[in-house]
Short mmCIF file of C-alpha atoms in Angstrom, two decimals:
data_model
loop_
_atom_site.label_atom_id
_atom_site.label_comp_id
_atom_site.label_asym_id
_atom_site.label_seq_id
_atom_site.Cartn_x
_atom_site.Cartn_y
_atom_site.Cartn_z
CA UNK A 1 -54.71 -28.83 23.35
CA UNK A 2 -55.75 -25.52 23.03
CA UNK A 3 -57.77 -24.86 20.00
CA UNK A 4 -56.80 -22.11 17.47
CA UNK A 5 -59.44 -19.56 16.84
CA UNK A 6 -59.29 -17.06 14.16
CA UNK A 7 -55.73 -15.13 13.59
CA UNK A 8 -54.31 -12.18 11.56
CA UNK A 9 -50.93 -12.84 10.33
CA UNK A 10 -48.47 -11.66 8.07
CA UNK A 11 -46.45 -14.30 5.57
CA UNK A 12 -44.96 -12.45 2.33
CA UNK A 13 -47.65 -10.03 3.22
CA UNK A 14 -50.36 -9.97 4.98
CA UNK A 15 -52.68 -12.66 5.55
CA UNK A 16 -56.41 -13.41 7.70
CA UNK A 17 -57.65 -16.60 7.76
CA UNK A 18 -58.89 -19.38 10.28
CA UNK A 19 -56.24 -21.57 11.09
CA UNK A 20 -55.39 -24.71 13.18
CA UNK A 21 -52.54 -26.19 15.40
CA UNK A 22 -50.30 -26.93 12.54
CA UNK A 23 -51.57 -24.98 9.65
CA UNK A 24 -50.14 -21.22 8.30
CA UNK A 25 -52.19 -19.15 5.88
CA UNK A 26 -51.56 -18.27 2.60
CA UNK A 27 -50.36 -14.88 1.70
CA UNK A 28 -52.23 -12.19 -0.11
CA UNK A 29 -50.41 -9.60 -0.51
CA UNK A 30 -46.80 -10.05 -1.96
CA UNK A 31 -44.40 -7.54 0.26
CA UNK A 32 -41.84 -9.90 1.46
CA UNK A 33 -39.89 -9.14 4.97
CA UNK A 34 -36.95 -11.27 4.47
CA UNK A 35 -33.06 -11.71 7.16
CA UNK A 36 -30.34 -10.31 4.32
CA UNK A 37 -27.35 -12.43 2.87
CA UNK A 38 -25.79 -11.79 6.28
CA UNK A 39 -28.05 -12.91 8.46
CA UNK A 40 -29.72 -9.02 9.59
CA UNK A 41 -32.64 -7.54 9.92
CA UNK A 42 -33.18 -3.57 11.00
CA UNK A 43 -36.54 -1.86 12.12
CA UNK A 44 -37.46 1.59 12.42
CA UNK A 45 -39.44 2.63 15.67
CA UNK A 46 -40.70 6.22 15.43
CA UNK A 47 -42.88 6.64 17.68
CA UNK A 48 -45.02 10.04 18.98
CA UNK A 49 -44.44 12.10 16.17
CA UNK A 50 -47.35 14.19 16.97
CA UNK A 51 -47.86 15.24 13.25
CA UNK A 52 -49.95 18.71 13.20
CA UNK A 53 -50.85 19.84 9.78
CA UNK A 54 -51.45 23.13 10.71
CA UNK A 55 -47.82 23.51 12.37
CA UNK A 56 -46.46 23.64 8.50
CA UNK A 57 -43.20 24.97 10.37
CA UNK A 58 -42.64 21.93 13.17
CA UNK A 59 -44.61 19.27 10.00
CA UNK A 60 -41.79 20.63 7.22
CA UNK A 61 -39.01 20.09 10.24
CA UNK A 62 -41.01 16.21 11.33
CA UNK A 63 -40.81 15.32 7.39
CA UNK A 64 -36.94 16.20 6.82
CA UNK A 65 -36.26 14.41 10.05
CA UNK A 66 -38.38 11.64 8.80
CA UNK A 67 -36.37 11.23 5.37
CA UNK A 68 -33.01 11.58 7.36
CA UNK A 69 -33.74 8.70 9.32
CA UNK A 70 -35.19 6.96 6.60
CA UNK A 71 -32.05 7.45 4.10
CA UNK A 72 -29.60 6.91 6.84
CA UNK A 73 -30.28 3.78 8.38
CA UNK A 74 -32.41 2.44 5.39
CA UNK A 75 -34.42 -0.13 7.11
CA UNK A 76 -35.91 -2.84 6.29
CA UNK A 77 -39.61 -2.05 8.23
CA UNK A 78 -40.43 0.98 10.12
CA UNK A 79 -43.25 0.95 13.22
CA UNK A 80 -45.22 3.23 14.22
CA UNK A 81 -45.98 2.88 17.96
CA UNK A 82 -48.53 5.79 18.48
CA UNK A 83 -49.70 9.05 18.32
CA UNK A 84 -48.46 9.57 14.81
CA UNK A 85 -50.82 12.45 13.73
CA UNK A 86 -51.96 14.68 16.54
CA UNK A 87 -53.77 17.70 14.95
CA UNK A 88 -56.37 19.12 12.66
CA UNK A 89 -55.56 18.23 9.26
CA UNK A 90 -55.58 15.18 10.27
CA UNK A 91 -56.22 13.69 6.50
CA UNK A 92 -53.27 15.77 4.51
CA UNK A 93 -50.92 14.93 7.50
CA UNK A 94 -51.61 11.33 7.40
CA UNK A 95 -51.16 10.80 3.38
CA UNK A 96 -48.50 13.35 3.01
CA UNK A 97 -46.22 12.13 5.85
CA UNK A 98 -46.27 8.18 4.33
CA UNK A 99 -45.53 9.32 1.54
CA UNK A 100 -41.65 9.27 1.83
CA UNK A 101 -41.98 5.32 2.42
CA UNK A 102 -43.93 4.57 -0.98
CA UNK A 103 -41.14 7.00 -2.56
CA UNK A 104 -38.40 4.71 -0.93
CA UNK A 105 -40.41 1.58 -0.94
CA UNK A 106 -39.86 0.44 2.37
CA UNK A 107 -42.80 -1.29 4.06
CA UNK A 108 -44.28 0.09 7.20
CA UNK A 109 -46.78 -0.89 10.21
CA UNK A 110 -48.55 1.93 11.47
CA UNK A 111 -50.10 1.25 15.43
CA UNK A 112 -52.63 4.07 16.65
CA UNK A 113 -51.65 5.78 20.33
CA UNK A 114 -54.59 7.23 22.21
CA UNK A 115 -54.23 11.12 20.72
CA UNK A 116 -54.36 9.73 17.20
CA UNK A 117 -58.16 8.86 17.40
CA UNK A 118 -58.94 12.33 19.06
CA UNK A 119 -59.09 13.94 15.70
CA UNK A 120 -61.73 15.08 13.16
CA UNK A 121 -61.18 11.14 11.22
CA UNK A 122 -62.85 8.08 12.36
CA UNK A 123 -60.53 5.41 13.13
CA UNK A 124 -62.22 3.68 9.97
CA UNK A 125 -60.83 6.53 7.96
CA UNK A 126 -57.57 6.48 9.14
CA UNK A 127 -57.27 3.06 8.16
CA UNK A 128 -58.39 3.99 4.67
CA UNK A 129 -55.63 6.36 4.16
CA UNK A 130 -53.05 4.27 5.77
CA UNK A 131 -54.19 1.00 3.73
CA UNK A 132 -54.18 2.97 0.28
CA UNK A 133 -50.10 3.24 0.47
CA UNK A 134 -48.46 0.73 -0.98
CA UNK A 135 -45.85 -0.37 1.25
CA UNK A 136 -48.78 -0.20 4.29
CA UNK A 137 -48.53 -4.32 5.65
CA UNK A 138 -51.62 -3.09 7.82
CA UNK A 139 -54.87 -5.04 7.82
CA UNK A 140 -58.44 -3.57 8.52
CA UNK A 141 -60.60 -6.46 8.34
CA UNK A 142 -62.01 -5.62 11.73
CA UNK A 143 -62.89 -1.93 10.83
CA UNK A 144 -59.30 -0.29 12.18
CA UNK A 145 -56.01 -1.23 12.39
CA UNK A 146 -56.00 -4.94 13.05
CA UNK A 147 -53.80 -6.30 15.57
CA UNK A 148 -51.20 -7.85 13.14
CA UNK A 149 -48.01 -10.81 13.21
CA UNK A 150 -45.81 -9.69 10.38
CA UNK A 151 -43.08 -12.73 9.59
CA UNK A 152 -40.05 -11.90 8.74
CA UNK A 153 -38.57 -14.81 6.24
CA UNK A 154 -35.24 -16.74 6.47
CA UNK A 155 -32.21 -15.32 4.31
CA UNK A 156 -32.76 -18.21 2.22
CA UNK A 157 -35.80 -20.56 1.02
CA UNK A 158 -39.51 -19.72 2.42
CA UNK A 159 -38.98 -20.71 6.16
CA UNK A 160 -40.29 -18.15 8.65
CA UNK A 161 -37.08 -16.86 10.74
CA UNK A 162 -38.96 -14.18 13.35
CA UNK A 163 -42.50 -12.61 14.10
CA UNK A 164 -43.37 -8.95 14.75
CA UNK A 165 -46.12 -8.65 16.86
CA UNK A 166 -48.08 -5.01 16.39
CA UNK A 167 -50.63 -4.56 18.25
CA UNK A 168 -53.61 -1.68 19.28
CA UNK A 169 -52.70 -0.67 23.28
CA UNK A 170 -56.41 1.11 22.92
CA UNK A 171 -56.63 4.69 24.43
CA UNK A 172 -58.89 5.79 27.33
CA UNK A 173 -60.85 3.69 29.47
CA UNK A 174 -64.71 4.29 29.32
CA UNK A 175 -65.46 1.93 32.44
CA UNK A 176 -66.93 4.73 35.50
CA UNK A 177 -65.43 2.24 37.83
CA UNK A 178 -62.18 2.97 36.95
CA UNK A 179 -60.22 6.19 37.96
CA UNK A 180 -58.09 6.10 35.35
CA UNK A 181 -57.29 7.80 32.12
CA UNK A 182 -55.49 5.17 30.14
CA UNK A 183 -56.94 2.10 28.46
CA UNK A 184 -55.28 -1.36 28.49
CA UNK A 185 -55.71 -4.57 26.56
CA UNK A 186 -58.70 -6.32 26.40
CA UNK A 187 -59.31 -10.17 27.43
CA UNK A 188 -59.71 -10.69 23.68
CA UNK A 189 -56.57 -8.80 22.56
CA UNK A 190 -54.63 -11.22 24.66
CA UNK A 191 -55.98 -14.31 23.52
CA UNK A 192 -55.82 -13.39 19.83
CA UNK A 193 -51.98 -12.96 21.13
CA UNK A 194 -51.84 -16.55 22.98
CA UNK A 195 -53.84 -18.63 19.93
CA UNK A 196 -51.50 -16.79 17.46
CA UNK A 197 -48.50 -17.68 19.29
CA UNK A 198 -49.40 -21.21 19.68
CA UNK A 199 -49.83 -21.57 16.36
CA UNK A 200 -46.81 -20.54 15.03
CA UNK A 201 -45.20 -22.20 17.87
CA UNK A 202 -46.87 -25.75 17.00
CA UNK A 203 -46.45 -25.17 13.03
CA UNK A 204 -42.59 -24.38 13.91
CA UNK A 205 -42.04 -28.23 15.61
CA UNK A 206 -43.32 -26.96 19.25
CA UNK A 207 -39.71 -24.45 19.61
CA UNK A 208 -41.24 -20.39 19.77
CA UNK A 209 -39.76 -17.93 16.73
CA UNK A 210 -37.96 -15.23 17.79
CA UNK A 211 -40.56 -12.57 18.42
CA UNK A 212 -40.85 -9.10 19.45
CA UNK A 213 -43.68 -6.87 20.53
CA UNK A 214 -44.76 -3.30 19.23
CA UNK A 215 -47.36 -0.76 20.47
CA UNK A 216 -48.50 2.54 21.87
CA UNK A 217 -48.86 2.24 26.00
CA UNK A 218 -46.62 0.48 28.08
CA UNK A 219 -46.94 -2.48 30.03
CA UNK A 220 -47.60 -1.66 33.93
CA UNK A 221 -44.22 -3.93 34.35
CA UNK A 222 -42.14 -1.08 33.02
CA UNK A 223 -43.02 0.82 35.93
CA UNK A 224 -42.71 -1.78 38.39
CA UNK A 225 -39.58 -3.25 37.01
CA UNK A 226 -37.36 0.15 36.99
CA UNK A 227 -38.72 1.37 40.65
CA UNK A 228 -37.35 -2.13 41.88
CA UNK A 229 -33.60 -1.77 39.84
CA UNK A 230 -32.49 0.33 37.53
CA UNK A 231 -32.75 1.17 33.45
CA UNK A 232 -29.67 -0.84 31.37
CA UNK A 233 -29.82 1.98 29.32
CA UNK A 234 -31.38 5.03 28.44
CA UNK A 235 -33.74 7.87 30.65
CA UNK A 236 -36.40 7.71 32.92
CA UNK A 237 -37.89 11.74 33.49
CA UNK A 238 -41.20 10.89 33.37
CA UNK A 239 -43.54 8.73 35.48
CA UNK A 240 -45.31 5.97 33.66
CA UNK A 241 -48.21 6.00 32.40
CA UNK A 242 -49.77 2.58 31.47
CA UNK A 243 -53.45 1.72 31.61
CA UNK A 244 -54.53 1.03 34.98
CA UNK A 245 -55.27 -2.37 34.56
CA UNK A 246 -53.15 -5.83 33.98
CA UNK A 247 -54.88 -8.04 31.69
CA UNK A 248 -52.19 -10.69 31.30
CA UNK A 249 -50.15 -9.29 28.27
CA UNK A 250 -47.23 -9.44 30.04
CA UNK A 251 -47.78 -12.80 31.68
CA UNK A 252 -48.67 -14.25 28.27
CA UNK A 253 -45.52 -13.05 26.57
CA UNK A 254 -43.79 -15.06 29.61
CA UNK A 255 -45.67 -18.64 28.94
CA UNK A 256 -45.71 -18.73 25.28
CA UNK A 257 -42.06 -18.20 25.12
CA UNK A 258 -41.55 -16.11 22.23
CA UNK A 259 -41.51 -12.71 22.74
CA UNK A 260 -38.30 -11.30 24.32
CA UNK A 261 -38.54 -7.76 23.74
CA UNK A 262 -41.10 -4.96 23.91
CA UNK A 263 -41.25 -1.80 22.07
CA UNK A 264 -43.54 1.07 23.20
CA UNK A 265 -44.19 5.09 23.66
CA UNK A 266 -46.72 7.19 24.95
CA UNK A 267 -43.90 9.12 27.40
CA UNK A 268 -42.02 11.15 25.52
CA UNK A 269 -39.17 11.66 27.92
CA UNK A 270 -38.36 8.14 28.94
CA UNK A 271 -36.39 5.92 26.65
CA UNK A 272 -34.86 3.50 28.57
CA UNK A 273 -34.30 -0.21 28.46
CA UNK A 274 -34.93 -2.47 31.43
CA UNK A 275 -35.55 -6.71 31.68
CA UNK A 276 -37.31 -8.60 33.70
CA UNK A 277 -37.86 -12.08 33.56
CA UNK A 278 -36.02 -12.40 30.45
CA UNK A 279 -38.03 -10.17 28.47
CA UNK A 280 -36.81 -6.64 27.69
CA UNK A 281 -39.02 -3.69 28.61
CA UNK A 282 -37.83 -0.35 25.75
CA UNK A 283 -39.09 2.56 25.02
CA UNK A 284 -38.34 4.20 21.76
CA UNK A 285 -36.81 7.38 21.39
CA UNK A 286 -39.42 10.78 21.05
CA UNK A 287 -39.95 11.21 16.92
CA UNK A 288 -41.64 14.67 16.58
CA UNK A 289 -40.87 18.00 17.07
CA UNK A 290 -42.17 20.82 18.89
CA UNK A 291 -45.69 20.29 18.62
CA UNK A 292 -45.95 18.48 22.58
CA UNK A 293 -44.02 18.18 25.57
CA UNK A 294 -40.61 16.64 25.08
CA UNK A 295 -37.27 16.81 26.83
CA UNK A 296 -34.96 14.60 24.56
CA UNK A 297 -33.21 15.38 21.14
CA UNK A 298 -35.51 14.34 18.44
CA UNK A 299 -34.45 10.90 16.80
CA UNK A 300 -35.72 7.31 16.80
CA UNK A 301 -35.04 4.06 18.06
CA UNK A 302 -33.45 1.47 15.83
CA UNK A 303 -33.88 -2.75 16.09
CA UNK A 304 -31.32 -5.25 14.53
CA UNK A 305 -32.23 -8.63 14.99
CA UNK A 306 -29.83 -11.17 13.61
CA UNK A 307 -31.51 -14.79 12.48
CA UNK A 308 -31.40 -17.22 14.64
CA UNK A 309 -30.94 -15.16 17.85
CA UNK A 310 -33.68 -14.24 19.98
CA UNK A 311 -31.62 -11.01 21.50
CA UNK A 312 -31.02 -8.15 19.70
CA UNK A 313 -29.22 -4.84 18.99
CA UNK A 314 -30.15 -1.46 19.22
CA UNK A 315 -29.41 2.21 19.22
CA UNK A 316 -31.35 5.45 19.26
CA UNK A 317 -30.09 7.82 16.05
CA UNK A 318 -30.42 11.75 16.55
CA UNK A 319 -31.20 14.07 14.15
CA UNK A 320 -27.93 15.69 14.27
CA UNK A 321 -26.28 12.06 13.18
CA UNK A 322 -25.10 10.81 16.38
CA UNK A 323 -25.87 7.32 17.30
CA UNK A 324 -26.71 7.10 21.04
CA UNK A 325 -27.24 4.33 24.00
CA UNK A 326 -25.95 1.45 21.53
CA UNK A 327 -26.72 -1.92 23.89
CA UNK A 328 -26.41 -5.78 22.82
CA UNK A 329 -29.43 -7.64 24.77
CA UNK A 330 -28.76 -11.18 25.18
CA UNK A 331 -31.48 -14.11 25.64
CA UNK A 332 -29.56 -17.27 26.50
CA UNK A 333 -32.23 -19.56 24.76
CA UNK A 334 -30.92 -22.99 22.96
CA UNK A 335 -33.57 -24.64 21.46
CA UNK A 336 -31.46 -27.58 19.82
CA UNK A 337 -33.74 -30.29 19.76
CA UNK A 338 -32.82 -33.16 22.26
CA UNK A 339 -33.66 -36.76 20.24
CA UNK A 340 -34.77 -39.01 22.07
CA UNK A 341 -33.01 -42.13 24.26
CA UNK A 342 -33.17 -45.56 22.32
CA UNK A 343 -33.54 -47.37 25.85
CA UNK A 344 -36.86 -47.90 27.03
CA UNK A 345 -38.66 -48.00 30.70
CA UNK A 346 -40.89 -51.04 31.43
CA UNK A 347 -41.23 -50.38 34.97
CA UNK A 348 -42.71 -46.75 36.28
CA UNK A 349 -40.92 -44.79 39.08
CA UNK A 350 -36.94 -43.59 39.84
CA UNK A 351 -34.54 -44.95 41.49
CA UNK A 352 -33.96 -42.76 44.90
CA UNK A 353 -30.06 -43.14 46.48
CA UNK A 354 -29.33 -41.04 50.00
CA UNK A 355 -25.78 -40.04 50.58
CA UNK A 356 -24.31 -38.83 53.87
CA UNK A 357 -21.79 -36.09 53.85
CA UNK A 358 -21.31 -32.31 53.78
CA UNK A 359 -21.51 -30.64 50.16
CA UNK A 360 -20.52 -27.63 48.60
CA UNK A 361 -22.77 -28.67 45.43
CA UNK A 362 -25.51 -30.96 44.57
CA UNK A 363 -23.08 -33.03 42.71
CA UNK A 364 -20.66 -33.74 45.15
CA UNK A 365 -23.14 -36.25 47.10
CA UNK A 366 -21.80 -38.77 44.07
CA UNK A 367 -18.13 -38.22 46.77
CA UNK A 368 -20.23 -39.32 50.05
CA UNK A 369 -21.68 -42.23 51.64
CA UNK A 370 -24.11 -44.38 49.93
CA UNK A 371 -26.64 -45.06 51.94
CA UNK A 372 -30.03 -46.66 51.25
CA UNK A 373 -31.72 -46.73 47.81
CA UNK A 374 -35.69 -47.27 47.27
CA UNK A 375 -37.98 -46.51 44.10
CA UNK A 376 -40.56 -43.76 44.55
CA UNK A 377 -42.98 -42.88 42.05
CA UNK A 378 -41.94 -39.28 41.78
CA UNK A 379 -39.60 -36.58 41.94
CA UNK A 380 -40.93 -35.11 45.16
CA UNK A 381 -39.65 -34.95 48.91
CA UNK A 382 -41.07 -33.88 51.97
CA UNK A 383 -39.29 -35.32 55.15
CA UNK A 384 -38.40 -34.86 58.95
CA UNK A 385 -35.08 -32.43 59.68
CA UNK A 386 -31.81 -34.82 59.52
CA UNK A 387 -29.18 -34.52 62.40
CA UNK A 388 -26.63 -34.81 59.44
CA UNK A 389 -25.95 -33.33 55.96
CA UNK A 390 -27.08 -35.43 53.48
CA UNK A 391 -28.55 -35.52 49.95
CA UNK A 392 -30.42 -37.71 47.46
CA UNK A 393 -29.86 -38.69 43.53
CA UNK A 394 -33.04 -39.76 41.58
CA UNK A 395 -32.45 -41.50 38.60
CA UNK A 396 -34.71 -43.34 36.05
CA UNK A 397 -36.17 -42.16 32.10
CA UNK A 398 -38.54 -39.65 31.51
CA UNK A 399 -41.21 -40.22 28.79
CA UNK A 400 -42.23 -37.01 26.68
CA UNK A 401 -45.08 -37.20 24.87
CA UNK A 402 -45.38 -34.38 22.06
CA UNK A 403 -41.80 -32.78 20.98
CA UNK A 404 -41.10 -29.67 21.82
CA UNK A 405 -40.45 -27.03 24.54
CA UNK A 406 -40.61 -27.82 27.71
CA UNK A 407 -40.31 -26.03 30.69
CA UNK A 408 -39.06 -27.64 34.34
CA UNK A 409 -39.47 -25.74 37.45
CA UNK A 410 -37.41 -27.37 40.43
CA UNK A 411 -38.01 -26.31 44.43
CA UNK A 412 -35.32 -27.48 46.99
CA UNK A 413 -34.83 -26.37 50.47
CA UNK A 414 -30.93 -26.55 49.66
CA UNK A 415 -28.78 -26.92 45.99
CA UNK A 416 -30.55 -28.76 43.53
CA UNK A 417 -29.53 -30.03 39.52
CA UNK A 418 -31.63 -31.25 37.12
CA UNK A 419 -29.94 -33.38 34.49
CA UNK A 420 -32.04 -34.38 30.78
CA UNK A 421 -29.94 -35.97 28.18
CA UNK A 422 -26.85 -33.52 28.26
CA UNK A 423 -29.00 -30.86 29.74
CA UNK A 424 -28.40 -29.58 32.65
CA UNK A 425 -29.34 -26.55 35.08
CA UNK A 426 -28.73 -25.77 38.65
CA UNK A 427 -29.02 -23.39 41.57
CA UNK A 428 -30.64 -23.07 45.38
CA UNK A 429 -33.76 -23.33 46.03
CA UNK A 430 -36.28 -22.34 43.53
CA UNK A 431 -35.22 -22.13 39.40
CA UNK A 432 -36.70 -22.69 36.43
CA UNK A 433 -35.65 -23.85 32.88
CA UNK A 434 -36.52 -24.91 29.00
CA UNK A 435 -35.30 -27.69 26.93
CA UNK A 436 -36.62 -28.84 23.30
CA UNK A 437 -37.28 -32.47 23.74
CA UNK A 438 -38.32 -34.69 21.25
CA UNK A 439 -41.13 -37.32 21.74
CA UNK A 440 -39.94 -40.73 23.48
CA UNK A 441 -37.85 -41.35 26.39
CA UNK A 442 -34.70 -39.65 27.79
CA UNK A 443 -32.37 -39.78 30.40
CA UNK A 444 -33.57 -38.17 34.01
CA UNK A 445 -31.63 -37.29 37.15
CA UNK A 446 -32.28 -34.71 39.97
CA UNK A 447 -29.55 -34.49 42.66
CA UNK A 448 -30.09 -32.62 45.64
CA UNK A 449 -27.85 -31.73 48.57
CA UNK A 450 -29.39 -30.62 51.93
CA UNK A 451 -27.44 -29.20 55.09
CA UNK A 452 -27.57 -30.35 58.88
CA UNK A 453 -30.82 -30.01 60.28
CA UNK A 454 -32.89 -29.19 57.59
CA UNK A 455 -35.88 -30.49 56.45
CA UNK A 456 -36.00 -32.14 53.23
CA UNK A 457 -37.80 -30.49 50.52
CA UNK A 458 -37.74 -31.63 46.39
CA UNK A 459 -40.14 -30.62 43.79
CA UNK A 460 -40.13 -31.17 40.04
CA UNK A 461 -42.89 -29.76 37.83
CA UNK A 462 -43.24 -29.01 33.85
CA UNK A 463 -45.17 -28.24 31.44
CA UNK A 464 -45.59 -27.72 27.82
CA UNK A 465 -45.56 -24.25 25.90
CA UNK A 466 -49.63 -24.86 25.90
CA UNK A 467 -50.55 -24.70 29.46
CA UNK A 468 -49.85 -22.05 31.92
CA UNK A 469 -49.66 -24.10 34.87
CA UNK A 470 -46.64 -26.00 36.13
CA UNK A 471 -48.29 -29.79 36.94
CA UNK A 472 -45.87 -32.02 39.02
CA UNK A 473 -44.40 -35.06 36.93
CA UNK A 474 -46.64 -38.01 37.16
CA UNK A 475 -45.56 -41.44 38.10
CA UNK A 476 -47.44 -41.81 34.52
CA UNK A 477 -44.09 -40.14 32.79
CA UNK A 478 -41.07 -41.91 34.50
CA UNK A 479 -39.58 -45.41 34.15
CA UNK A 480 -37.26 -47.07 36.38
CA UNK A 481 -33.38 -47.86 34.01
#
């Protein structure tokens, strides 16, 4: 079990303290973030605002644009992902520009892009001014901006309903080894991400919250992703520009299960939405005004999340009013808990049946000719080509230990299902799948249908939300019926 190291959080407030695998902090500061009477949540990104005091023209413009958005969509929390103040002046742009949230008394996160620290305030500073506003839910216990889960509560009782993840994305890489200019999350960043994760994950009966990602650089997976398909939504007229190395954010979002949707800047003329691997890649929509480059009408990106739901809708609002690139992004995640079987295994292994016949799907082997039956002592296959189409059903219990999520990952050479309880999931070849299972035994079958002169091939692995590596099924965890 992995242990839990020291976490920043956010529950009614804000919250730093050292917690274990089923523990949550206690709040200290009382801002609550709460899913309204009907089940909503909304979220202001503005993001590159590239605030320059000494532009009073383009700063008087950036603060009635501010207070538009502000009084229009009245969210609940705005973010800041990056390069909010760009300029000298940096003090009198920082407190005057926050000021319209303390005035409306809606709470805000403020992340730091890389041309926010270029200016004549230490980042120690900047976290002064942004901590002495009120409705500031930032933390600076580390001497900045911390990186920061901010809960957002049920619509009724005290229950935690989703997590907001906002987090530094750094700014220039110092290393002389690297010919780069952008920075990228450090090894530690990452695990703070992982133990946090977990530990919400574990506290919440072993299922992930909803959870969703803010900060300054992209990912080098929004790059990759839309040069191999295309945006869902939105622009692309700029080139990437991520830091030039992958340090596993990414990949972590993936195996702790919980965030499905990442919100960054940094380019100020892409603001597109792309997925992969169920987790959706967004930029937010350009925030300033004519102080940099940009290409776009000014406006900003707005989040509903509804409780319960681990997708998500969003729009980009322009300063003239109109409401732009409006897109629904589904996850197809049930986490209803599967109770365990009352039947118990006595003997390990499955039960492994070969039927002869020629199948459209794995199921239809149950239509062909039963031929012999044996008990193996795991869900795995590797034999010589057949001169006729053919496929196998394994049967027997499977015995989870700890409830929670668990993920299955199944390789065939032809169609495979895999079949828990009332669970179920299919396809060719290679797929992969999640299930909330509670401790004790439940019902297992994997059917498999090969074609003529194939060779047989059956894998089926798993593992918990904890550990990162798939581990084939041990005779250890099966019983014969």
């Amino acid at each position: 079990m992995l242990k839990i190291h020291q976490i920043i959080v956010l529950s009614l407030g804000i919250i730093l303290a050292s917690c274990s695998s089923n523990e949550k902090p206690a709040a200290t500061k009382d801002i609550s973030l709460r899913f309204n009477d009907q089940g909503t949540f909304k979220i202001l990104q503005l993001t590159d605002t590239h605030i320059c005091w000494e532009r009073q023209d383009e700063y008087v413009k950036a603060l009635r644009q501010l207070c538009y958005m502000l009084d229009t969509e009245k969210p609940d929390i705005a973010i800041f992902t990056g390069d909010v103040v760009t300029g000298i002046g940096a003090d009198s742009s920082w407190v005057n520009f926050l000021k319209p949230f303390d005035e409306r008394e809606i709470p805000f996160v403020v992340t730091l892009g890389n041309h926010d620290r270029e200016q004549e305030l230490t980042e120690r500073q900047i976290a002064d001014i942004v901590l002495s506003h009120p409705m500031s839910l930032n933390t600076a216990k580390s001497g900045w901006l911390d990186d920061m889960a901010v809960e957002i509560k049920a619509s009724s009782g005290d229950g935690t309903a989703a997590l907001l993840y906002c987090m530094d994305s750094g700014d220039y890489t110092t290393n002389e080894a690297v010919d780069s200019d952008y920075g990228w999350f450090r090894w530690d960043q990452v695990e703070w991400y992982r133990n946090t994760s977990f530990a919400y994950t574990n506290a919440h009966g072993g299922v992930p919250y909803p959870a969703y990602s803010f900060f300054h650089i992209p990912l080098l997976e929004y790059g990759e992703t839309i040069k191999a398909g295309q945006a869902m939504s939105g622009v692309r007229e700029e080139n990437e520009c991520p830091g030039y190395l992958n340090t596993g954010m990414f990949s972590a979002f993936v195996e702790c299960g919980d965030v499905h949707a990442v919100f960054t800047g940094h380019d100020h003329v892409n603001d597109y939405v792309v997925n992969k691997d169920d987790v959706y890649l967004i930029y937010g929509r350009f925030s300033g005004r004519n102080t940099t480059y940009n290409n776009l009408p000014f406006g900003a990106r707005v989040i509903e999340l509804t409780e319960g739901d681990y997708g998500l809708r969003t729009w980009i609002r322009e300063e003239d009013g109109g409401i732009v690139q409006m897109d629904t992004l589904k996850v197809d995640l049930d986490y209803t808990l599967h109770k365990a079987v009352d039947a118990k295994g006595k003997d390990h292994g499955l039960t492994r049946t070969e039927y002869i016949g020629d199948f459209t799907v794995a199921e239809d082997i149950l239509s062909g000719t039963k031929g012999a039956s044996e008990v193996v002592s795991t869900p795995f296959i590797v034999r010589k080509r057949h001169t006729e189409s053919h496929g196998y059903l394994l049967s027997g219990k499977l015995y989870v230990p700890e409830t929670g999520v668990w993920f299955f990952n199944v390789t065939s050479r032809g169609k495979a299902t895999i079949h828990i309880d009332d669970w179920t999931m299919s396809d060719d070849n290679l797929f992969q799948g999640r299930v909330n299972l509670e401790k004790g035994f439940h019902d297992f079958s994997v059917i498999m249908a090969d074609k003529e002169g194939e060779q047989d091939r059956l894998r089926v692995q798993w593992r918990s939300l904890d550990h990162a590596r798939y581990q084939d099924i041990s005779e250890e965890y099966l019983y014969l019926l």
